[in-house]
Amino acid sequence: MLRSLSIKNFALIEQLQVSFDTGLITITGETGAGKSLLLGALGLLLGKRADLSSVKDNSVKCSIEGVFDIKKYDLESLFEEEDLDYEVETIIRREILPSGKSRAFINDTPVTLHSLNRLGLRLIDIHSQHQTLEVTTNDFQFDVLDALSESNREIQSYKRGLSLLKQKEKEEKVLLDSQQELTKEHDYNSFLLNELEEAKLKPGELSELEERYETLINIEEIQERLSGSVSLISSEEVGAGDLLNTIKTNISKVAPYSGTLKELSDRIQSVYIEIEDINDSLQNELERLEADPEQLEEVGQRLQMIHNLQTKHTVSSVEELIKIKEELQGKVSKTESLSGDIENVRREIETTKAQLDEVAIKIHKKRTKALPKLVSELEDILKSLGMVNASFKTSLTLQEKYLSNGKEVLEFLFSANKGGAFGELKKVASGGELSRIMIGIKAILSRYTQLPTIIFDEIDTGVSGEIAHKMADLMMAMSKNLQVFSITHLPQIAANGQSQYKVFKEDINNTTVTRLKLLNNEDRIREIAEMIGGKNISDSALTHAKSLLHYQK
């Protein structure tokens, strides 16, 4: 509920500080006195966009601050979502700077207009005649019905399930799109993969093949040069081995004569052993090598195949080809596994739908039970408000489509006259009728759910006499469960307020300002008498005013 309101430098309001209590609060005043300014200031406080033209003095900051008691509203989760400190007594402040820049604060924490609006919708509900069109919307009608049917737990469960269903359907679409895209490439990827798998590539293979190919293609020259080298080493006449052996023998004979000769003898011995070992290796390599045209052809073909694959895939090594093969394996495997993934998601979708259907049936049963009660209570209220022939024709029809709050279509038709044709509210109900329907619905809702503070802005226009008393009684009944403001021109409603405020204009130093005053008992008698009979207050008007206020002469 709204505990207090402070306004500075806004339109005709220079400075205003007012506190409010619980119950029904009535606000009266002449047309043009500035009642709409209060609503404008509250609108800014609740998140409407600011306009520098609404500032009284452009050189001074405009500020609007409201203190709210929010302990009954279960707003902890909203504060947590907005990363705000939750306080039972929450302060909202809006500022418009001389530069035109607007700032908003919740408990002294800067917030966006979106955050302010989210909270504002949960704190104050403003109703004027042009805003009663809300009652004609299907969403609002469902909200009212769900409050009476006490199906909030099922509705929340349904919404969680619907969110999951949409998530799974989105997953299915992504998988199907991927499958469609990958299927286009699947055959080609499979061909490329098969080609690489058949190649049986091995890391380091290319250099080995190239070396083998060079050996085979030059086998004759290699054999010739190996054979010549062996002859040069092992020839009995001038072979390098025999010559080195002779040198070794000569030096070994004189080696004992000095250390230098001994060292030279050892070195010659080492060289002789090495040349013999080289000769053996040359002999072995010569014996091993032989021309093999078939192997040459085979190695050449494999090299050509690898080079062709490198060209096709624009790489320069076998290792890169192996990496491409692994990537292709992943793509082909993913394409082939997508069918299984799609099937799994579709099973999850069907399970979610089955659970949603089960919850939707529970909601339907509760709504079906509550609908006649809503219609009956609303028709009774409207009869008391002078719409004696008002009646509703309603139906709830289950369908296959999943809607935001269930699987039903609600038909809420209205007729104001006996024997009249039923039609949609927005088409057949007048503005005055919509106002009474709205106040009737709010009165019903106030008994079943915790509503925010309600402000009725001249919603009683066109009402008089006994109907005005009935409307006042209705507002009084509502005010037992919530804070109700009524901006009114009707003395019957003004007199029923637990407290009454008057909006009026006053000229100070050649400047017109708007004031808001809490009326005492005597003030209320005169204000209501003036509402009854005009500026020239008669004794009968005073008597009537006192009777309305339950005073005795």
PDB file of C-alpha atoms in Angstrom, residues 132-402:
ATOM      1  CA  THR A 132     -11.500  -0.349 -18.467  1.00  0.00           C
ATOM      2  CA  LEU A 133     -10.987  -1.875 -21.925  1.00  0.00           C
ATOM      3  CA  GLU A 134      -8.614  -4.260 -20.172  1.00  0.00           C
ATOM      4  CA  VAL A 135     -11.677  -6.177 -18.987  1.00  0.00           C
ATOM      5  CA  THR A 136     -12.489  -7.024 -22.610  1.00  0.00           C
ATOM      6  CA  THR A 137      -9.235  -8.943 -23.145  1.00  0.00           C
ATOM      7  CA  ASN A 138      -9.121 -12.711 -22.934  1.00  0.00           C
ATOM      8  CA  ASP A 139      -5.954 -12.661 -20.824  1.00  0.00           C
ATOM      9  CA  PHE A 140      -7.612 -10.505 -18.158  1.00  0.00           C
ATOM     10  CA  GLN A 141     -10.714 -12.686 -18.144  1.00  0.00           C
ATOM     11  CA  PHE A 142      -8.577 -15.773 -17.639  1.00  0.00           C
ATOM     12  CA  ASP A 143      -6.667 -14.055 -14.811  1.00  0.00           C
ATOM     13  CA  VAL A 144      -9.950 -13.352 -13.021  1.00  0.00           C
ATOM     14  CA  LEU A 145     -11.215 -16.888 -13.558  1.00  0.00           C
ATOM     15  CA  ASP A 146      -7.937 -18.401 -12.341  1.00  0.00           C
ATOM     16  CA  ALA A 147      -8.026 -16.317  -9.180  1.00  0.00           C
ATOM     17  CA  LEU A 148     -11.473 -17.737  -8.359  1.00  0.00           C
ATOM     18  CA  SER A 149     -10.561 -21.287  -9.367  1.00  0.00           C
ATOM     19  CA  GLU A 150      -7.450 -21.211  -7.156  1.00  0.00           C
ATOM     20  CA  SER A 151      -5.484 -22.891  -9.912  1.00  0.00           C
ATOM     21  CA  ASN A 152      -2.309 -20.815  -9.585  1.00  0.00           C
ATOM     22  CA  ARG A 153      -0.183 -23.848  -8.667  1.00  0.00           C
ATOM     23  CA  GLU A 154      -1.388 -25.745 -11.742  1.00  0.00           C
ATOM     24  CA  ILE A 155      -0.970 -22.665 -13.958  1.00  0.00           C
ATOM     25  CA  GLN A 156       2.653 -22.250 -12.840  1.00  0.00           C
ATOM     26  CA  SER A 157       3.275 -25.963 -13.421  1.00  0.00           C
ATOM     27  CA  TYR A 158       1.724 -25.664 -16.889  1.00  0.00           C
ATOM     28  CA  LYS A 159       3.853 -22.627 -17.748  1.00  0.00           C
ATOM     29  CA  ARG A 160       7.035 -24.438 -16.682  1.00  0.00           C
ATOM     30  CA  GLY A 161       6.015 -27.398 -18.829  1.00  0.00           C
ATOM     31  CA  LEU A 162       5.187 -25.125 -21.772  1.00  0.00           C
ATOM     32  CA  SER A 163       8.580 -23.459 -21.471  1.00  0.00           C
ATOM     33  CA  LEU A 164      10.230 -26.892 -21.516  1.00  0.00           C
ATOM     34  CA  LEU A 165       8.139 -27.919 -24.534  1.00  0.00           C
ATOM     35  CA  LYS A 166       9.192 -24.824 -26.468  1.00  0.00           C
ATOM     36  CA  GLN A 167      12.824 -25.506 -25.550  1.00  0.00           C
ATOM     37  CA  LYS A 168      12.578 -29.117 -26.787  1.00  0.00           C
ATOM     38  CA  GLU A 169      10.813 -28.055 -29.983  1.00  0.00           C
ATOM     39  CA  LYS A 170      13.575 -25.537 -30.572  1.00  0.00           C
ATOM     40  CA  GLU A 171      16.163 -28.302 -30.048  1.00  0.00           C
ATOM     41  CA  GLU A 172      14.291 -30.477 -32.547  1.00  0.00           C
ATOM     42  CA  LYS A 173      14.309 -27.692 -35.138  1.00  0.00           C
ATOM     43  CA  VAL A 174      18.039 -27.086 -34.665  1.00  0.00           C
ATOM     44  CA  LEU A 175      18.712 -30.813 -35.090  1.00  0.00           C
ATOM     45  CA  LEU A 176      16.475 -31.043 -38.154  1.00  0.00           C
ATOM     46  CA  ASP A 177      18.161 -28.016 -39.725  1.00  0.00           C
ATOM     47  CA  SER A 178      21.574 -29.529 -38.987  1.00  0.00           C
ATOM     48  CA  GLN A 179      20.465 -32.851 -40.416  1.00  0.00           C
ATOM     49  CA  GLN A 180      19.172 -31.187 -43.571  1.00  0.00           C
ATOM     50  CA  GLU A 181      22.389 -29.237 -44.003  1.00  0.00           C
ATOM     51  CA  LEU A 182      24.671 -32.173 -43.248  1.00  0.00           C
ATOM     52  CA  THR A 183      22.666 -34.563 -45.426  1.00  0.00           C
ATOM     53  CA  LYS A 184      23.482 -32.397 -48.436  1.00  0.00           C
ATOM     54  CA  GLU A 185      27.207 -33.008 -47.751  1.00  0.00           C
ATOM     55  CA  HIS A 186      26.896 -36.501 -46.329  1.00  0.00           C
ATOM     56  CA  ASP A 187      27.443 -38.434 -49.572  1.00  0.00           C
ATOM     57  CA  TYR A 188      30.414 -36.328 -50.580  1.00  0.00           C
ATOM     58  CA  ASN A 189      31.917 -36.475 -47.081  1.00  0.00           C
ATOM     59  CA  SER A 190      31.409 -40.255 -47.036  1.00  0.00           C
ATOM     60  CA  PHE A 191      33.180 -40.549 -50.407  1.00  0.00           C
ATOM     61  CA  LEU A 192      36.123 -38.461 -49.214  1.00  0.00           C
ATOM     62  CA  LEU A 193      36.310 -40.415 -45.950  1.00  0.00           C
ATOM     63  CA  ASN A 194      36.199 -43.767 -47.721  1.00  0.00           C
ATOM     64  CA  GLU A 195      38.979 -42.625 -50.057  1.00  0.00           C
ATOM     65  CA  LEU A 196      41.209 -41.623 -47.136  1.00  0.00           C
ATOM     66  CA  GLU A 197      40.393 -44.755 -45.135  1.00  0.00           C
ATOM     67  CA  GLU A 198      41.267 -46.989 -48.099  1.00  0.00           C
ATOM     68  CA  ALA A 199      44.589 -45.169 -48.420  1.00  0.00           C
ATOM     69  CA  LYS A 200      45.567 -46.506 -44.967  1.00  0.00           C
ATOM     70  CA  LEU A 201      47.875 -43.563 -44.390  1.00  0.00           C
ATOM     71  CA  LYS A 202      50.565 -43.665 -41.693  1.00  0.00           C
ATOM     72  CA  PRO A 203      52.472 -40.791 -40.083  1.00  0.00           C
ATOM     73  CA  GLY A 204      55.968 -40.374 -41.608  1.00  0.00           C
ATOM     74  CA  GLU A 205      55.097 -42.659 -44.511  1.00  0.00           C
ATOM     75  CA  LEU A 206      55.735 -40.125 -47.260  1.00  0.00           C
ATOM     76  CA  SER A 207      59.445 -39.637 -46.557  1.00  0.00           C
ATOM     77  CA  GLU A 208      59.959 -43.404 -46.336  1.00  0.00           C
ATOM     78  CA  LEU A 209      58.218 -43.956 -49.659  1.00  0.00           C
ATOM     79  CA  GLU A 210      60.143 -41.173 -51.339  1.00  0.00           C
ATOM     80  CA  GLU A 211      63.441 -42.669 -50.122  1.00  0.00           C
ATOM     81  CA  ARG A 212      62.415 -46.154 -51.248  1.00  0.00           C
ATOM     82  CA  TYR A 213      61.342 -44.818 -54.649  1.00  0.00           C
ATOM     83  CA  GLU A 214      64.670 -42.995 -55.148  1.00  0.00           C
ATOM     84  CA  THR A 215      66.549 -46.186 -54.306  1.00  0.00           C
ATOM     85  CA  LEU A 216      64.539 -48.381 -56.680  1.00  0.00           C
ATOM     86  CA  ILE A 217      64.599 -45.984 -59.590  1.00  0.00           C
ATOM     87  CA  ASN A 218      68.430 -45.569 -59.282  1.00  0.00           C
ATOM     88  CA  ILE A 219      69.222 -49.227 -58.480  1.00  0.00           C
ATOM     89  CA  GLU A 220      71.635 -49.794 -61.360  1.00  0.00           C
ATOM     90  CA  GLU A 221      73.764 -46.768 -60.598  1.00  0.00           C
ATOM     91  CA  ILE A 222      73.789 -47.659 -56.891  1.00  0.00           C
ATOM     92  CA  GLN A 223      74.836 -51.251 -57.642  1.00  0.00           C
ATOM     93  CA  GLU A 224      77.549 -50.088 -60.037  1.00  0.00           C
ATOM     94  CA  ARG A 225      79.053 -47.632 -57.594  1.00  0.00           C
ATOM     95  CA  LEU A 226      78.816 -50.052 -54.657  1.00  0.00           C
ATOM     96  CA  SER A 227      80.550 -52.757 -56.716  1.00  0.00           C
ATOM     97  CA  GLY A 228      83.299 -50.355 -57.808  1.00  0.00           C
ATOM     98  CA  SER A 229      83.818 -49.211 -54.227  1.00  0.00           C
ATOM     99  CA  VAL A 230      84.116 -52.830 -53.005  1.00  0.00           C
ATOM    100  CA  SER A 231      86.715 -53.499 -55.751  1.00  0.00           C
ATOM    101  CA  LEU A 232      88.763 -50.476 -54.749  1.00  0.00           C
ATOM    102  CA  ILE A 233      88.874 -51.694 -51.176  1.00  0.00           C
ATOM    103  CA  SER A 234      89.400 -55.438 -51.677  1.00  0.00           C
ATOM    104  CA  SER A 235      91.509 -55.635 -54.858  1.00  0.00           C
ATOM    105  CA  GLU A 236      94.547 -57.904 -54.262  1.00  0.00           C
ATOM    106  CA  GLU A 237      96.898 -55.700 -56.281  1.00  0.00           C
ATOM    107  CA  VAL A 238      96.069 -52.115 -55.422  1.00  0.00           C
ATOM    108  CA  GLY A 239      93.080 -52.446 -53.122  1.00  0.00           C
ATOM    109  CA  ALA A 240      92.737 -49.907 -50.385  1.00  0.00           C
ATOM    110  CA  GLY A 241      92.463 -52.720 -47.836  1.00  0.00           C
ATOM    111  CA  ASP A 242      95.714 -54.364 -48.837  1.00  0.00           C
ATOM    112  CA  LEU A 243      97.536 -51.028 -49.024  1.00  0.00           C
ATOM    113  CA  LEU A 244      96.275 -50.066 -45.582  1.00  0.00           C
ATOM    114  CA  ASN A 245      97.232 -53.526 -44.258  1.00  0.00           C
ATOM    115  CA  THR A 246     100.815 -53.041 -45.565  1.00  0.00           C
ATOM    116  CA  ILE A 247     101.007 -49.632 -43.910  1.00  0.00           C
ATOM    117  CA  LYS A 248      99.637 -51.107 -40.689  1.00  0.00           C
ATOM    118  CA  THR A 249     102.314 -53.883 -40.749  1.00  0.00           C
ATOM    119  CA  ASN A 250     105.167 -51.458 -41.418  1.00  0.00           C
ATOM    120  CA  ILE A 251     104.280 -49.038 -38.632  1.00  0.00           C
ATOM    121  CA  SER A 252     103.520 -51.769 -36.089  1.00  0.00           C
ATOM    122  CA  LYS A 253     107.093 -53.007 -36.402  1.00  0.00           C
ATOM    123  CA  VAL A 254     108.555 -49.635 -35.342  1.00  0.00           C
ATOM    124  CA  ALA A 255     105.795 -48.705 -32.891  1.00  0.00           C
ATOM    125  CA  PRO A 256     107.749 -49.883 -29.841  1.00  0.00           C
ATOM    126  CA  TYR A 257     110.457 -47.281 -30.477  1.00  0.00           C
ATOM    127  CA  SER A 258     108.436 -44.205 -29.470  1.00  0.00           C
ATOM    128  CA  GLY A 259     105.121 -43.105 -28.072  1.00  0.00           C
ATOM    129  CA  THR A 260     104.329 -41.145 -31.235  1.00  0.00           C
ATOM    130  CA  LEU A 261     104.818 -44.156 -33.442  1.00  0.00           C
ATOM    131  CA  LYS A 262     102.713 -46.243 -31.022  1.00  0.00           C
ATOM    132  CA  GLU A 263      99.896 -43.721 -31.295  1.00  0.00           C
ATOM    133  CA  LEU A 264     100.127 -43.687 -35.093  1.00  0.00           C
ATOM    134  CA  SER A 265     100.100 -47.485 -35.180  1.00  0.00           C
ATOM    135  CA  ASP A 266      96.895 -47.547 -33.072  1.00  0.00           C
ATOM    136  CA  ARG A 267      95.232 -45.003 -35.338  1.00  0.00           C
ATOM    137  CA  ILE A 268      96.150 -46.969 -38.469  1.00  0.00           C
ATOM    138  CA  GLN A 269      94.778 -50.092 -36.806  1.00  0.00           C
ATOM    139  CA  SER A 270      91.461 -48.294 -36.159  1.00  0.00           C
ATOM    140  CA  VAL A 271      91.273 -47.069 -39.742  1.00  0.00           C
ATOM    141  CA  TYR A 272      92.013 -50.578 -41.012  1.00  0.00           C
ATOM    142  CA  ILE A 273      89.230 -52.065 -38.868  1.00  0.00           C
ATOM    143  CA  GLU A 274      86.798 -49.336 -40.027  1.00  0.00           C
ATOM    144  CA  ILE A 275      87.650 -49.854 -43.731  1.00  0.00           C
ATOM    145  CA  GLU A 276      87.109 -53.590 -43.324  1.00  0.00           C
ATOM    146  CA  ASP A 277      83.730 -52.927 -41.662  1.00  0.00           C
ATOM    147  CA  ILE A 278      82.755 -50.487 -44.428  1.00  0.00           C
ATOM    148  CA  ASN A 279      83.757 -53.104 -47.022  1.00  0.00           C
ATOM    149  CA  ASP A 280      81.529 -55.698 -45.310  1.00  0.00           C
ATOM    150  CA  SER A 281      78.609 -53.208 -45.219  1.00  0.00           C
ATOM    151  CA  LEU A 282      79.090 -52.371 -48.890  1.00  0.00           C
ATOM    152  CA  GLN A 283      79.109 -56.090 -49.728  1.00  0.00           C
ATOM    153  CA  ASN A 284      75.935 -56.674 -47.713  1.00  0.00           C
ATOM    154  CA  GLU A 285      74.114 -53.683 -49.280  1.00  0.00           C
ATOM    155  CA  LEU A 286      75.221 -54.834 -52.737  1.00  0.00           C
ATOM    156  CA  GLU A 287      73.951 -58.349 -52.106  1.00  0.00           C
ATOM    157  CA  ARG A 288      70.634 -56.992 -50.735  1.00  0.00           C
ATOM    158  CA  LEU A 289      69.907 -54.689 -53.628  1.00  0.00           C
ATOM    159  CA  GLU A 290      68.318 -56.022 -56.724  1.00  0.00           C
ATOM    160  CA  ALA A 291      66.160 -54.490 -59.393  1.00  0.00           C
ATOM    161  CA  ASP A 292      62.396 -54.920 -58.676  1.00  0.00           C
ATOM    162  CA  PRO A 293      60.235 -53.293 -61.360  1.00  0.00           C
ATOM    163  CA  GLU A 294      57.008 -54.449 -59.662  1.00  0.00           C
ATOM    164  CA  GLN A 295      57.952 -52.889 -56.336  1.00  0.00           C
ATOM    165  CA  LEU A 296      59.067 -49.735 -58.137  1.00  0.00           C
ATOM    166  CA  GLU A 297      55.664 -49.567 -59.835  1.00  0.00           C
ATOM    167  CA  GLU A 298      53.879 -50.189 -56.547  1.00  0.00           C
ATOM    168  CA  VAL A 299      55.833 -47.522 -54.647  1.00  0.00           C
ATOM    169  CA  GLY A 300      55.381 -45.062 -57.497  1.00  0.00           C
ATOM    170  CA  GLN A 301      51.636 -45.587 -57.560  1.00  0.00           C
ATOM    171  CA  ARG A 302      51.304 -45.093 -53.808  1.00  0.00           C
ATOM    172  CA  LEU A 303      53.351 -41.913 -53.971  1.00  0.00           C
ATOM    173  CA  GLN A 304      51.147 -40.686 -56.797  1.00  0.00           C
ATOM    174  CA  MET A 305      48.001 -41.510 -54.791  1.00  0.00           C
ATOM    175  CA  ILE A 306      49.285 -39.594 -51.763  1.00  0.00           C
ATOM    176  CA  HIS A 307      50.286 -36.613 -53.907  1.00  0.00           C
ATOM    177  CA  ASN A 308      46.826 -36.633 -55.537  1.00  0.00           C
ATOM    178  CA  LEU A 309      45.151 -36.644 -52.096  1.00  0.00           C
ATOM    179  CA  GLN A 310      47.375 -33.783 -50.960  1.00  0.00           C
ATOM    180  CA  THR A 311      46.419 -31.777 -54.034  1.00  0.00           C
ATOM    181  CA  LYS A 312      42.696 -32.530 -53.582  1.00  0.00           C
ATOM    182  CA  HIS A 313      42.703 -31.436 -49.947  1.00  0.00           C
ATOM    183  CA  THR A 314      45.260 -28.648 -50.426  1.00  0.00           C
ATOM    184  CA  VAL A 315      47.736 -29.933 -47.850  1.00  0.00           C
ATOM    185  CA  SER A 316      51.427 -30.861 -47.932  1.00  0.00           C
ATOM    186  CA  SER A 317      51.767 -33.778 -45.513  1.00  0.00           C
ATOM    187  CA  VAL A 318      50.287 -37.166 -44.696  1.00  0.00           C
ATOM    188  CA  GLU A 319      49.717 -35.973 -41.133  1.00  0.00           C
ATOM    189  CA  GLU A 320      47.366 -33.254 -42.432  1.00  0.00           C
ATOM    190  CA  LEU A 321      45.490 -35.833 -44.505  1.00  0.00           C
ATOM    191  CA  ILE A 322      45.064 -37.993 -41.413  1.00  0.00           C
ATOM    192  CA  LYS A 323      43.641 -34.980 -39.522  1.00  0.00           C
ATOM    193  CA  ILE A 324      41.171 -34.314 -42.369  1.00  0.00           C
ATOM    194  CA  LYS A 325      40.144 -37.971 -42.240  1.00  0.00           C
ATOM    195  CA  GLU A 326      39.382 -37.655 -38.513  1.00  0.00           C
ATOM    196  CA  GLU A 327      37.311 -34.511 -39.141  1.00  0.00           C
ATOM    197  CA  LEU A 328      35.356 -36.262 -41.878  1.00  0.00           C
ATOM    198  CA  GLN A 329      34.751 -39.198 -39.536  1.00  0.00           C
ATOM    199  CA  GLY A 330      33.230 -36.741 -37.039  1.00  0.00           C
ATOM    200  CA  LYS A 331      30.969 -35.148 -39.657  1.00  0.00           C
ATOM    201  CA  VAL A 332      29.782 -38.453 -41.077  1.00  0.00           C
ATOM    202  CA  SER A 333      29.272 -39.877 -37.594  1.00  0.00           C
ATOM    203  CA  LYS A 334      27.341 -36.787 -36.518  1.00  0.00           C
ATOM    204  CA  THR A 335      25.088 -36.987 -39.561  1.00  0.00           C
ATOM    205  CA  GLU A 336      24.376 -40.634 -38.898  1.00  0.00           C
ATOM    206  CA  SER A 337      23.779 -40.047 -35.173  1.00  0.00           C
ATOM    207  CA  LEU A 338      21.443 -37.077 -35.699  1.00  0.00           C
ATOM    208  CA  SER A 339      18.542 -39.371 -36.495  1.00  0.00           C
ATOM    209  CA  GLY A 340      18.916 -40.948 -33.065  1.00  0.00           C
ATOM    210  CA  ASP A 341      19.193 -37.529 -31.393  1.00  0.00           C
ATOM    211  CA  ILE A 342      16.071 -36.326 -33.207  1.00  0.00           C
ATOM    212  CA  GLU A 343      14.177 -39.423 -32.143  1.00  0.00           C
ATOM    213  CA  ASN A 344      15.234 -38.886 -28.514  1.00  0.00           C
ATOM    214  CA  VAL A 345      14.082 -35.244 -28.546  1.00  0.00           C
ATOM    215  CA  ARG A 346      10.782 -36.245 -30.131  1.00  0.00           C
ATOM    216  CA  ARG A 347      10.202 -38.780 -27.373  1.00  0.00           C
ATOM    217  CA  GLU A 348      10.921 -36.043 -24.808  1.00  0.00           C
ATOM    218  CA  ILE A 349       8.470 -33.744 -26.607  1.00  0.00           C
ATOM    219  CA  GLU A 350       5.735 -36.368 -26.480  1.00  0.00           C
ATOM    220  CA  THR A 351       6.396 -36.992 -22.770  1.00  0.00           C
ATOM    221  CA  THR A 352       6.238 -33.241 -22.058  1.00  0.00           C
ATOM    222  CA  LYS A 353       3.006 -32.927 -24.038  1.00  0.00           C
ATOM    223  CA  ALA A 354       1.452 -35.779 -22.084  1.00  0.00           C
ATOM    224  CA  GLN A 355       2.378 -34.068 -18.811  1.00  0.00           C
ATOM    225  CA  LEU A 356       1.058 -30.739 -20.112  1.00  0.00           C
ATOM    226  CA  ASP A 357      -2.213 -32.372 -21.148  1.00  0.00           C
ATOM    227  CA  GLU A 358      -2.603 -33.816 -17.674  1.00  0.00           C
ATOM    228  CA  VAL A 359      -2.095 -30.416 -16.020  1.00  0.00           C
ATOM    229  CA  ALA A 360      -4.321 -28.706 -18.620  1.00  0.00           C
ATOM    230  CA  ILE A 361      -7.185 -31.076 -17.738  1.00  0.00           C
ATOM    231  CA  LYS A 362      -6.816 -30.224 -14.042  1.00  0.00           C
ATOM    232  CA  ILE A 363      -6.889 -26.500 -14.903  1.00  0.00           C
ATOM    233  CA  HIS A 364      -9.935 -27.028 -17.110  1.00  0.00           C
ATOM    234  CA  LYS A 365     -11.826 -28.809 -14.364  1.00  0.00           C
ATOM    235  CA  LYS A 366     -11.089 -26.070 -11.835  1.00  0.00           C
ATOM    236  CA  ARG A 367     -11.986 -23.317 -14.293  1.00  0.00           C
ATOM    237  CA  THR A 368     -15.184 -25.073 -15.335  1.00  0.00           C
ATOM    238  CA  LYS A 369     -16.226 -25.297 -11.690  1.00  0.00           C
ATOM    239  CA  ALA A 370     -15.371 -21.645 -10.961  1.00  0.00           C
ATOM    240  CA  LEU A 371     -16.869 -20.054 -14.093  1.00  0.00           C
ATOM    241  CA  PRO A 372     -20.557 -20.239 -13.041  1.00  0.00           C
ATOM    242  CA  LYS A 373     -19.573 -18.793  -9.654  1.00  0.00           C
ATOM    243  CA  LEU A 374     -17.802 -15.857 -11.319  1.00  0.00           C
ATOM    244  CA  VAL A 375     -20.766 -15.169 -13.588  1.00  0.00           C
ATOM    245  CA  SER A 376     -23.276 -15.411 -10.743  1.00  0.00           C
ATOM    246  CA  GLU A 377     -21.331 -13.079  -8.430  1.00  0.00           C
ATOM    247  CA  LEU A 378     -20.666 -10.583 -11.223  1.00  0.00           C
ATOM    248  CA  GLU A 379     -24.306 -10.500 -12.332  1.00  0.00           C
ATOM    249  CA  ASP A 380     -25.414  -9.939  -8.732  1.00  0.00           C
ATOM    250  CA  ILE A 381     -23.011  -7.022  -8.334  1.00  0.00           C
ATOM    251  CA  LEU A 382     -24.081  -5.479 -11.642  1.00  0.00           C
ATOM    252  CA  LYS A 383     -27.751  -5.740 -10.632  1.00  0.00           C
ATOM    253  CA  SER A 384     -26.949  -3.811  -7.459  1.00  0.00           C
ATOM    254  CA  LEU A 385     -25.234  -1.198  -9.640  1.00  0.00           C
ATOM    255  CA  GLY A 386     -28.373  -0.653 -11.733  1.00  0.00           C
ATOM    256  CA  MET A 387     -27.686  -3.136 -14.549  1.00  0.00           C
ATOM    257  CA  VAL A 388     -30.633  -5.334 -13.598  1.00  0.00           C
ATOM    258  CA  ASN A 389     -30.742  -7.200 -16.900  1.00  0.00           C
ATOM    259  CA  ALA A 390     -27.001  -7.661 -17.316  1.00  0.00           C
ATOM    260  CA  SER A 391     -26.129 -11.263 -18.083  1.00  0.00           C
ATOM    261  CA  PHE A 392     -23.201 -13.262 -19.393  1.00  0.00           C
ATOM    262  CA  LYS A 393     -22.978 -16.293 -21.608  1.00  0.00           C
ATOM    263  CA  THR A 394     -19.708 -18.162 -21.144  1.00  0.00           C
ATOM    264  CA  SER A 395     -18.031 -21.321 -22.345  1.00  0.00           C
ATOM    265  CA  LEU A 396     -14.690 -23.056 -21.949  1.00  0.00           C
ATOM    266  CA  THR A 397     -13.606 -25.228 -24.861  1.00  0.00           C
ATOM    267  CA  LEU A 398     -10.579 -27.489 -24.774  1.00  0.00           C
ATOM    268  CA  GLN A 399      -8.509 -27.567 -27.947  1.00  0.00           C
ATOM    269  CA  GLU A 400      -5.316 -29.169 -29.202  1.00  0.00           C
ATOM    270  CA  LYS A 401      -3.179 -26.035 -29.305  1.00  0.00           C
ATOM    271  CA  TYR A 402      -1.031 -25.169 -26.285  1.00  0.00           C
TER     272      TYR A 402
END
